[in-house]
Amino acid sequence: MILDKSYQIAKVDERIYGSFIEHLGRAVYGGIYEPGHPESDEQGFRRDVINLVKDLQVPIVRYPGGNFVSGYNWEDGVGPKENRPRRTELAWRTIETNQVGTNEFADWARKSNTEVMMAVNLGTRGIEAAKNLIEYCNLSGGTYWSDLRKSHGYEKPHNIKTWCLGNEMDGDWQVGQKTAVEYGRIARETAKAMRLVDSSIELVACGSSGSGMPTFPEWEATVLDHTYNEVDFISLHTYYGNQENDPANYLAKTMDMDNFIKTVISTCDYIKSKHRSKKTMNLSFDEWNVWYHSNDADKRIEPWSIAPPQLEDHYNFEDALLVGSMLITFLQHADRVKMACLAQLVNVIAPIMTENNGRSWKQTIFYPYMHASVYGRGISLKPIISSPKYDSKDFTDVPYIDSAAVYNEENEEVTIFMVNKNLDDAITITSDVRSFEGYSLIEHIVLENDDLKAVNTADNQSVAPHTNGTSTLQNGMLEVRLSRTSWNVIRLK
Ligand code: AHR
């Protein structure tokens, strides 16, 4: 491998380490919010959860959905709690109590050192509700909706900068599903109205719900044709699983993700040319993760309960490796992927789990996410690497080694992230890092486990990183031993 400080991809937008809290399952109720819990603060927010979110240094959190947002009346979640209605929640077929809403979530975000990425309902609602919501959140006062916020005890505006125009509007599971033309039109008109209220916002249009959708990528082309001047980002969503228990093929799925990103970039650039535009559309990968372990359990959940344990995947070690590789994929596309949200953050397909009235604990995927977020800020460099390759059921020429590197000029620090996907053998990488003259090795963090299916629980963190990785740095040559199936973080300073 050659790693040179002049082989730069782009500055990493820290928002690629974003996450997501939806009104779904125990993410909000029993997750971030549990009044009466010994760790809860005066608003009912669990301090132990906030501390874990702070450990992850999550820069932005998408809210309130997800599929949930497509049936949401945001007005139900503001004002005196005792007056808030209980509603049937159609996306997940539960009862929404509305005890947490826009203002509480803004408070929680502030306490967690993060920003809100707010989604508006373009399923059952439209321009008017979105325009009112941004007025409620972002205007200082003197109008009906901003004064209503003040009357609810929030004197200062929330100043939410990033807004999603609906969610997965191409999906037949979405309440208020639309064709690309229908969605493109409403997204454009909603964007116009929202920007007239606050011209400083950034807007994300819905791309396809996944690259497997029959309308992908024509959906992106049509939606962007309508919205190119009005929006700043197009969204991408993807979830992977190892349903077939084929780890080699499972770990290769970042090739699919890479291809997805490249196709969306090409589609954006095609519309840019078509419109003779100078503006470059960026990508918001605002839902990504592993999601499959909980699928069967979810089928057994009775409808119309409050905060049932939905989508509670218990992640194993191989999931952490794939999550690490997905993070590497974002860094490799740091020039166009400017936001990404690990879906989700607490209890629902999440790195952080809680017990009702009990402990909080870290899933396996917590660790690669934390390492990338904490050490992956700076300029994304392009490592030139020659890696041995393998073929799997769905992919050919899969590199055994995935790698990305981030150069933090300010701290004079370089961090190399690597996944070894080889199921049997360690691989030693020799890397020329001579452009980082005078740097030495700070640490080599490793996440490894003999058992790909090892999981963490509240009692046992059997998948946790250590810092005994085998690396040496001499005369500008870095030698790194990557254990079989391992996530590695090599830090130089
Ligand atoms: O993150 C879970 C769900 O996955 C979201 O609500 C939806 O947008 C996607 O289908």
Coordinates of C-alpha atoms and ligand atoms in Angstrom, one line a residue:
M1 CA 0.0 0.0 0.0
I2 CA 1.1 3.6 -0.6
L3 CA -0.4 6.3 1.5
D4 CA 0.6 9.8 0.5
K5 CA -0.8 13.1 1.9
S6 CA -1.2 14.5 -1.5
Y7 CA -3.5 11.7 -2.7
Q8 CA -6.6 13.5 -1.4
I9 CA -10.2 12.6 -2.1
A10 CA -11.9 15.4 -0.2
K11 CA -12.4 16.8 3.3
V12 CA -14.7 14.5 5.2
D13 CA -18.0 16.1 6.0
E14 CA -18.4 15.0 9.7
R15 CA -22.1 14.5 9.0
I16 CA -21.3 11.1 7.4
Y17 CA -21.2 9.9 11.0
G18 CA -24.8 10.8 11.6
S19 CA -27.5 8.6 12.9
F20 CA -31.3 8.2 13.1
I21 CA -34.0 8.2 15.8
E22 CA -37.5 7.2 14.6
H23 CA -40.7 7.0 16.5
L24 CA -40.5 3.3 16.2
G25 CA -40.3 0.4 18.7
R26 CA -38.3 1.4 21.8
A27 CA -36.1 4.0 20.1
V28 CA -37.8 7.0 21.7
Y29 CA -40.0 5.5 24.5
G30 CA -37.8 3.2 26.5
G31 CA -34.8 4.2 24.6
I32 CA -33.8 7.9 24.8
Y33 CA -36.8 8.7 26.9
E34 CA -37.9 6.8 30.0
P35 CA -39.3 9.0 32.8
G36 CA -38.8 7.3 36.2
H37 CA -35.7 5.5 35.2
P38 CA -33.0 6.1 37.8
E39 CA -30.7 7.6 35.1
S40 CA -33.4 9.9 33.7
D41 CA -33.1 13.7 33.9
E42 CA -35.8 16.2 34.7
Q43 CA -37.2 15.8 31.2
G44 CA -37.2 12.0 31.3
F45 CA -34.2 11.6 29.0
R46 CA -31.8 8.7 30.0
R47 CA -28.4 10.2 30.9
D48 CA -26.7 6.8 30.4
V49 CA -27.9 6.8 26.8
I50 CA -26.9 10.4 26.2
N51 CA -23.4 9.5 27.5
L52 CA -23.2 6.7 25.0
V53 CA -24.3 9.0 22.2
K54 CA -21.7 11.4 23.2
D55 CA -19.0 8.7 23.2
L56 CA -20.0 8.1 19.5
Q57 CA -19.7 11.8 18.8
V58 CA -22.8 11.7 16.6
P59 CA -22.9 15.0 14.7
I60 CA -26.5 14.9 13.4
V61 CA -29.6 12.7 14.0
R62 CA -32.4 12.3 11.6
Y63 CA -35.9 12.5 13.1
P64 CA -38.8 11.6 13.5
G65 CA -38.8 9.0 10.7
G66 CA -38.5 7.0 8.5
N67 CA -41.8 5.5 7.5
F68 CA -43.3 7.1 10.7
V69 CA -43.0 10.6 9.3
S70 CA -45.3 9.8 6.3
G71 CA -48.4 9.7 8.7
Y72 CA -47.2 12.2 11.3
N73 CA -49.0 15.3 12.5
W74 CA -46.1 17.3 14.0
E75 CA -48.7 19.5 15.8
D76 CA -49.7 16.5 17.9
G77 CA -46.2 16.5 19.5
V78 CA -46.1 20.1 20.8
G79 CA -47.7 22.0 23.6
P80 CA -48.8 20.7 27.0
K81 CA -48.2 16.9 27.2
E82 CA -51.5 16.2 28.8
N83 CA -53.3 17.6 25.7
R84 CA -51.4 15.5 23.2
P85 CA -53.5 12.9 21.4
R86 CA -52.8 9.2 21.2
R87 CA -52.9 8.2 17.5
T88 CA -52.8 5.0 15.5
E89 CA -49.4 4.9 13.9
L90 CA -49.9 3.3 10.5
A91 CA -46.3 2.6 9.5
W92 CA -45.5 0.3 12.4
R93 CA -49.1 -0.3 13.5
T94 CA -48.6 0.9 17.1
I95 CA -50.0 3.6 19.3
E96 CA -48.1 6.8 19.3
T97 CA -48.6 8.7 22.6
N98 CA -46.8 11.9 21.4
Q99 CA -45.1 12.4 24.7
V100 CA -42.0 13.3 22.8
G101 CA -42.2 15.7 19.9
T102 CA -40.2 18.4 18.1
N103 CA -39.3 20.5 21.1
E104 CA -38.3 17.6 23.4
F105 CA -36.2 16.1 20.6
A106 CA -34.4 19.4 20.0
D107 CA -33.6 19.5 23.8
W108 CA -32.4 15.9 23.7
A109 CA -30.2 16.7 20.7
R110 CA -28.7 19.7 22.5
K111 CA -28.0 17.5 25.5
S112 CA -26.4 14.9 23.3
N113 CA -24.1 17.4 21.5
T114 CA -25.8 16.7 18.2
E115 CA -27.9 18.5 15.5
V116 CA -31.3 17.6 14.3
M117 CA -32.0 16.5 10.7
M118 CA -35.7 17.0 10.5
A119 CA -38.0 15.1 8.0
V120 CA -41.3 16.5 6.9
N121 CA -44.4 14.5 6.0
L122 CA -45.0 14.3 2.3
G123 CA -47.1 11.1 2.6
T124 CA -50.4 12.2 4.1
R125 CA -49.5 15.9 4.2
G126 CA -47.7 18.4 2.1
I127 CA -46.6 22.0 1.6
E128 CA -48.7 23.7 4.3
A129 CA -47.7 21.4 7.2
A130 CA -44.0 21.6 6.2
K131 CA -44.0 25.3 5.9
N132 CA -45.7 25.7 9.2
L133 CA -43.2 23.3 10.9
I134 CA -40.2 25.3 9.6
E135 CA -41.8 28.5 10.8
Y136 CA -42.4 26.9 14.2
C137 CA -38.8 25.7 14.4
N138 CA -36.8 28.4 12.8
L139 CA -38.4 31.9 13.0
S140 CA -37.6 33.9 16.0
G141 CA -41.2 35.2 16.6
G142 CA -43.9 37.6 15.5
T143 CA -45.9 35.1 13.5
Y144 CA -48.5 32.6 14.4
W145 CA -46.4 29.4 14.4
S146 CA -43.2 31.0 15.9
D147 CA -45.2 32.6 18.6
L148 CA -46.9 29.3 19.3
R149 CA -43.5 27.8 19.9
K150 CA -42.7 30.6 22.3
S151 CA -46.0 30.0 24.1
H152 CA -44.8 26.3 24.5
G153 CA -41.8 27.5 26.4
Y154 CA -39.3 27.7 23.7
E155 CA -38.3 31.4 23.4
K156 CA -35.4 30.8 21.0
P157 CA -35.8 29.1 17.6
H158 CA -34.3 25.7 17.1
N159 CA -32.6 26.8 13.9
I160 CA -32.7 23.4 12.3
K161 CA -30.6 23.5 9.1
T162 CA -31.0 20.2 7.5
W163 CA -34.5 18.9 6.3
C164 CA -35.6 15.8 4.5
L165 CA -38.4 16.1 2.0
G166 CA -40.4 13.0 3.0
N167 CA -39.2 9.4 3.3
E168 CA -38.9 6.5 0.8
M169 CA -41.7 7.9 -1.3
D170 CA -41.1 5.2 -4.0
G171 CA -42.0 2.3 -1.6
D172 CA -45.4 0.6 -1.7
W173 CA -45.2 0.3 2.1
Q174 CA -45.1 4.0 2.4
V175 CA -48.3 5.7 3.4
G176 CA -48.9 8.2 0.6
Q177 CA -46.5 6.4 -1.9
K178 CA -46.0 8.5 -5.0
T179 CA -44.7 8.1 -8.6
A180 CA -41.5 9.9 -9.3
V181 CA -43.3 12.7 -11.1
E182 CA -45.8 13.1 -8.3
Y183 CA -43.0 13.2 -5.7
G184 CA -40.7 15.4 -7.8
R185 CA -43.5 18.0 -8.1
I186 CA -44.5 18.0 -4.4
A187 CA -40.8 17.9 -3.3
R188 CA -40.0 20.9 -5.5
E189 CA -43.0 23.0 -4.3
T190 CA -42.4 22.1 -0.7
A191 CA -38.8 23.0 -1.0
K192 CA -39.7 26.4 -2.5
A193 CA -42.1 27.2 0.4
M194 CA -39.7 26.1 3.1
R195 CA -36.8 28.1 1.6
L196 CA -39.1 31.2 1.4
V197 CA -39.5 30.8 5.2
D198 CA -35.8 30.2 5.8
S199 CA -33.3 30.6 3.0
S200 CA -30.4 29.2 5.0
I201 CA -31.7 25.5 5.1
E202 CA -30.3 22.5 3.3
L203 CA -32.8 20.1 1.7
V204 CA -32.6 16.4 0.9
A205 CA -34.9 14.9 -1.8
C206 CA -35.8 11.2 -1.5
G207 CA -33.9 8.9 -3.8
S208 CA -34.9 5.3 -4.1
S209 CA -35.5 3.1 -1.0
G210 CA -32.7 0.9 -2.3
S211 CA -30.9 0.0 -5.4
G212 CA -33.1 -3.1 -5.8
M213 CA -36.2 -1.0 -6.4
P214 CA -37.7 -1.6 -9.9
T215 CA -37.7 2.2 -10.5
F216 CA -34.0 2.7 -9.6
P217 CA -32.3 4.7 -11.0
E218 CA -35.0 6.3 -13.2
W219 CA -36.6 7.5 -10.0
E220 CA -33.5 9.6 -9.2
A221 CA -33.3 11.0 -12.7
T222 CA -37.0 12.1 -12.7
V223 CA -37.0 13.4 -9.1
L224 CA -33.8 15.4 -9.8
D225 CA -35.2 16.7 -13.1
H226 CA -38.0 18.4 -11.1
T227 CA -35.9 19.4 -8.0
Y228 CA -32.3 20.0 -9.2
N229 CA -32.3 23.7 -8.4
E230 CA -34.3 23.4 -5.2
V231 CA -32.5 20.7 -3.3
D232 CA -28.9 20.0 -2.1
F233 CA -28.9 16.3 -1.6
I234 CA -30.5 13.1 -2.9
S235 CA -30.9 10.3 -0.4
L236 CA -29.8 6.7 -0.5
H237 CA -30.9 3.9 1.8
T238 CA -29.5 0.3 2.1
Y239 CA -29.7 -2.5 4.6
Y240 CA -27.8 -5.8 4.3
G241 CA -28.2 -9.2 5.9
N242 CA -26.6 -12.6 6.0
Q243 CA -29.8 -14.6 5.7
E244 CA -28.0 -17.3 3.7
N245 CA -25.2 -17.7 6.3
D246 CA -22.5 -17.1 3.7
P247 CA -20.0 -14.8 5.4
A248 CA -17.7 -14.4 2.4
N249 CA -20.6 -13.2 0.3
Y250 CA -22.0 -11.1 3.1
L251 CA -18.8 -9.3 3.7
A252 CA -18.6 -8.6 0.0
K253 CA -21.8 -6.6 0.0
T254 CA -19.9 -3.3 0.2
M255 CA -19.3 -3.8 -3.5
D256 CA -23.0 -3.4 -4.0
M257 CA -23.0 -0.3 -1.8
D258 CA -20.1 1.1 -3.8
N259 CA -21.9 0.4 -7.1
F260 CA -25.1 2.0 -5.7
I261 CA -23.2 5.2 -4.8
K262 CA -21.5 5.3 -8.2
T263 CA -24.8 4.9 -10.0
V264 CA -26.4 7.7 -8.0
I265 CA -23.5 10.0 -8.7
S266 CA -23.7 9.3 -12.4
T267 CA -27.5 10.0 -12.4
C268 CA -26.9 13.3 -10.5
D269 CA -24.3 14.3 -13.0
Y270 CA -26.5 13.4 -16.0
I271 CA -29.2 15.7 -14.7
K272 CA -26.6 18.4 -13.9
S273 CA -25.5 18.3 -17.6
K274 CA -29.1 18.2 -18.8
H275 CA -29.9 21.3 -16.8
R276 CA -26.5 23.0 -17.9
S277 CA -26.1 23.5 -14.1
K278 CA -23.0 24.6 -12.3
K279 CA -24.3 23.0 -9.1
T280 CA -23.1 19.6 -8.0
M281 CA -25.6 17.4 -6.2
N282 CA -24.4 15.6 -3.1
L283 CA -25.5 12.4 -1.6
S284 CA -27.1 11.8 1.8
F285 CA -26.9 8.1 2.7
D286 CA -29.4 8.7 5.4
E287 CA -30.3 5.1 6.2
W288 CA -27.7 2.3 6.2
N289 CA -27.0 -0.7 8.4
V290 CA -27.4 -4.4 8.8
W291 CA -31.0 -5.4 9.3
Y292 CA -32.4 -8.9 9.2
H293 CA -31.9 -10.6 12.6
S294 CA -35.2 -9.3 14.0
N295 CA -37.4 -9.9 10.9
D296 CA -39.1 -13.1 12.2
A297 CA -39.6 -11.8 15.8
D298 CA -41.3 -8.7 14.3
K299 CA -43.9 -10.8 12.6
R300 CA -45.1 -12.0 16.0
I301 CA -45.7 -8.5 17.5
E302 CA -49.3 -7.7 18.2
P303 CA -50.6 -4.4 16.5
W304 CA -51.6 -1.4 18.5
S305 CA -49.3 -1.7 21.5
I306 CA -47.1 1.1 22.8
A307 CA -43.3 1.0 22.1
P308 CA -43.0 -2.8 21.5
P309 CA -39.6 -4.2 20.9
Q310 CA -39.6 -3.8 17.1
L311 CA -36.5 -4.2 14.9
E312 CA -34.3 -5.2 17.8
D313 CA -31.4 -6.8 15.9
H314 CA -28.8 -8.4 18.1
Y315 CA -25.6 -7.8 16.1
N316 CA -22.8 -10.3 15.9
F317 CA -19.1 -9.9 15.1
E318 CA -19.4 -10.3 11.3
D319 CA -22.0 -7.5 11.3
A320 CA -19.5 -5.2 12.9
L321 CA -17.0 -6.1 10.1
L322 CA -19.6 -5.2 7.5
V323 CA -20.5 -1.9 9.3
G324 CA -16.8 -1.1 9.3
S325 CA -16.5 -1.8 5.6
M326 CA -19.6 0.4 4.9
L327 CA -18.0 3.3 6.8
I328 CA -14.8 2.8 4.7
T329 CA -17.0 3.0 1.6
F330 CA -18.3 6.4 2.7
L331 CA -14.8 7.7 3.3
Q332 CA -13.8 6.4 -0.2
H333 CA -16.6 8.6 -1.6
A334 CA -16.0 11.6 0.7
D335 CA -16.1 13.9 -2.3
R336 CA -19.9 13.2 -2.9
V337 CA -21.3 11.4 0.2
K338 CA -21.6 14.4 2.6
M339 CA -24.1 13.0 5.0
A340 CA -25.0 9.5 6.2
C341 CA -27.1 8.2 9.0
L342 CA -26.5 4.8 10.7
A343 CA -30.1 3.6 11.0
Q344 CA -30.7 3.7 13.8
L345 CA -29.2 4.8 17.1
V346 CA -31.1 3.3 20.1
N347 CA -32.8 -0.2 20.4
V348 CA -34.1 -0.2 16.8
I349 CA -31.4 -1.7 14.6
A350 CA -29.0 0.1 16.8
P351 CA -25.5 0.3 18.3
I352 CA -27.0 1.3 21.7
M353 CA -29.4 -1.0 23.5
T354 CA -31.3 -0.4 26.7
E355 CA -33.2 -2.6 29.2
N356 CA -36.5 -1.2 30.3
N357 CA -35.8 0.3 33.7
G358 CA -32.4 -1.2 33.5
R359 CA -28.9 -1.0 31.9
S360 CA -27.7 0.3 28.6
W361 CA -25.1 -1.5 26.6
K362 CA -23.0 -1.5 23.4
Q363 CA -23.7 -3.8 20.5
T364 CA -20.8 -5.1 18.4
I365 CA -21.4 -2.4 15.7
F366 CA -20.9 0.3 18.3
Y367 CA -17.2 0.0 18.0
P368 CA -16.4 0.5 14.3
Y369 CA -19.0 3.3 14.2
M370 CA -17.3 5.0 17.2
H371 CA -13.8 4.6 15.8
A372 CA -14.7 6.1 12.5
S373 CA -16.6 9.0 14.0
V374 CA -13.9 9.8 16.5
Y375 CA -10.8 9.3 14.4
G376 CA -12.2 9.8 10.9
R377 CA -12.3 13.6 10.7
G378 CA -10.0 15.4 8.4
I379 CA -9.1 14.8 4.7
S380 CA -10.0 11.5 3.2
L381 CA -6.9 10.1 1.5
K382 CA -6.8 7.5 -1.2
P383 CA -4.7 4.5 -0.2
I384 CA -3.2 2.9 -3.3
I385 CA -3.5 -0.8 -2.3
S386 CA -2.9 -4.0 -4.0
S387 CA -4.9 -6.6 -2.2
P388 CA -5.5 -10.3 -2.9
K389 CA -9.0 -10.9 -4.1
Y390 CA -11.7 -13.6 -3.9
D391 CA -15.0 -14.5 -5.6
S392 CA -18.2 -15.1 -3.7
K393 CA -21.7 -16.1 -4.7
D394 CA -22.8 -12.7 -6.0
F395 CA -19.5 -10.9 -6.4
T396 CA -16.2 -11.3 -8.3
D397 CA -12.8 -9.8 -7.5
V398 CA -13.7 -8.9 -4.0
P399 CA -10.6 -7.3 -2.3
Y400 CA -9.8 -9.1 1.0
I401 CA -8.7 -5.8 2.3
D402 CA -10.9 -2.7 2.5
S403 CA -9.1 0.5 3.4
A404 CA -9.5 4.2 3.9
A405 CA -7.3 6.8 5.6
V406 CA -8.0 10.2 7.1
Y407 CA -5.4 12.9 7.5
N408 CA -6.2 15.4 10.3
E409 CA -3.8 18.2 9.4
E410 CA -4.7 20.2 12.5
N411 CA -3.8 17.5 14.9
E412 CA -1.1 16.2 12.7
E413 CA -2.6 12.7 12.9
V414 CA -3.3 10.0 10.3
T415 CA -5.8 7.2 10.9
I416 CA -5.9 4.1 8.6
F417 CA -9.1 2.0 8.8
M418 CA -8.8 -1.5 7.4
V419 CA -11.0 -4.6 7.3
N420 CA -9.5 -8.0 6.5
K421 CA -12.4 -10.1 5.0
N422 CA -10.3 -13.2 4.8
L423 CA -12.1 -15.9 6.8
D424 CA -9.0 -18.1 7.3
D425 CA -5.8 -16.1 7.2
A426 CA -4.1 -13.0 8.6
I427 CA -2.7 -10.7 5.9
T428 CA 0.4 -8.5 6.4
I429 CA 0.3 -5.1 4.6
T430 CA 3.4 -3.1 4.0
S431 CA 2.7 0.5 3.5
D432 CA 4.8 3.3 2.2
V433 CA 4.0 6.3 4.4
R434 CA 7.1 8.3 3.8
S435 CA 5.1 11.5 3.1
F436 CA 4.3 11.5 6.8
E437 CA 7.8 12.2 7.8
G438 CA 8.5 12.2 11.5
Y439 CA 5.2 10.5 12.4
S440 CA 5.2 7.5 14.7
L441 CA 2.7 4.8 15.6
I442 CA 0.3 5.8 18.4
E443 CA -1.8 2.6 18.5
H444 CA -3.3 -0.2 16.5
I445 CA -6.8 -0.9 17.6
V446 CA -8.3 -4.3 16.6
L447 CA -11.8 -5.7 16.8
E448 CA -11.5 -9.5 16.3
N449 CA -13.2 -12.6 17.5
D450 CA -12.8 -16.3 16.8
D451 CA -16.5 -16.6 16.4
L452 CA -18.2 -14.6 13.6
K453 CA -21.5 -15.1 15.4
A454 CA -20.3 -13.8 18.8
V455 CA -22.7 -11.2 20.2
N456 CA -22.6 -8.7 23.1
T457 CA -25.2 -8.6 25.8
A458 CA -25.8 -6.3 28.8
D459 CA -23.7 -8.7 30.9
N460 CA -21.0 -9.7 28.4
Q461 CA -19.0 -7.5 26.0
S462 CA -17.4 -10.5 24.2
V463 CA -16.9 -8.4 21.1
A464 CA -14.8 -5.4 22.2
P465 CA -11.7 -3.8 20.8
H466 CA -8.2 -4.2 22.1
T467 CA -5.1 -2.1 21.3
N468 CA -2.6 -5.0 20.9
G469 CA -2.5 -4.9 17.1
T470 CA 0.8 -5.9 15.6
S471 CA 2.2 -3.0 13.6
T472 CA 5.6 -1.4 13.2
L473 CA 6.7 1.8 11.6
Q474 CA 10.4 2.2 10.6
N475 CA 11.9 4.5 8.0
G476 CA 8.6 5.5 6.5
M477 CA 7.5 1.9 6.1
L478 CA 4.5 0.8 8.1
E479 CA 4.0 -3.0 8.5
V480 CA 0.5 -4.0 9.7
R481 CA -0.6 -7.5 10.5
L482 CA -4.4 -7.8 10.0
S483 CA -5.8 -10.8 11.8
R484 CA -8.3 -12.9 9.8
T485 CA -11.7 -11.3 9.8
S486 CA -10.8 -8.1 11.7
W487 CA -11.5 -4.4 11.9
N488 CA -8.3 -2.3 12.4
V489 CA -7.7 1.3 13.3
I490 CA -4.0 2.3 12.9
R491 CA -3.2 5.7 14.2
L492 CA 0.0 7.7 13.4
K493 CA 1.0 11.0 14.8
Ligands
AHR1 O1 -35.0 2.3 9.6 C1 -36.2 1.5 9.5 C2 -37.1 1.8 8.3 O2 -36.4 1.4 7.2 C3 -37.4 3.3 8.1 O3 -38.5 3.7 8.8 C4 -37.7 3.3 6.6 O4 -37.4 4.5 6.1 C5 -36.9 2.2 6.1 O5 -37.6 1.4 5.3

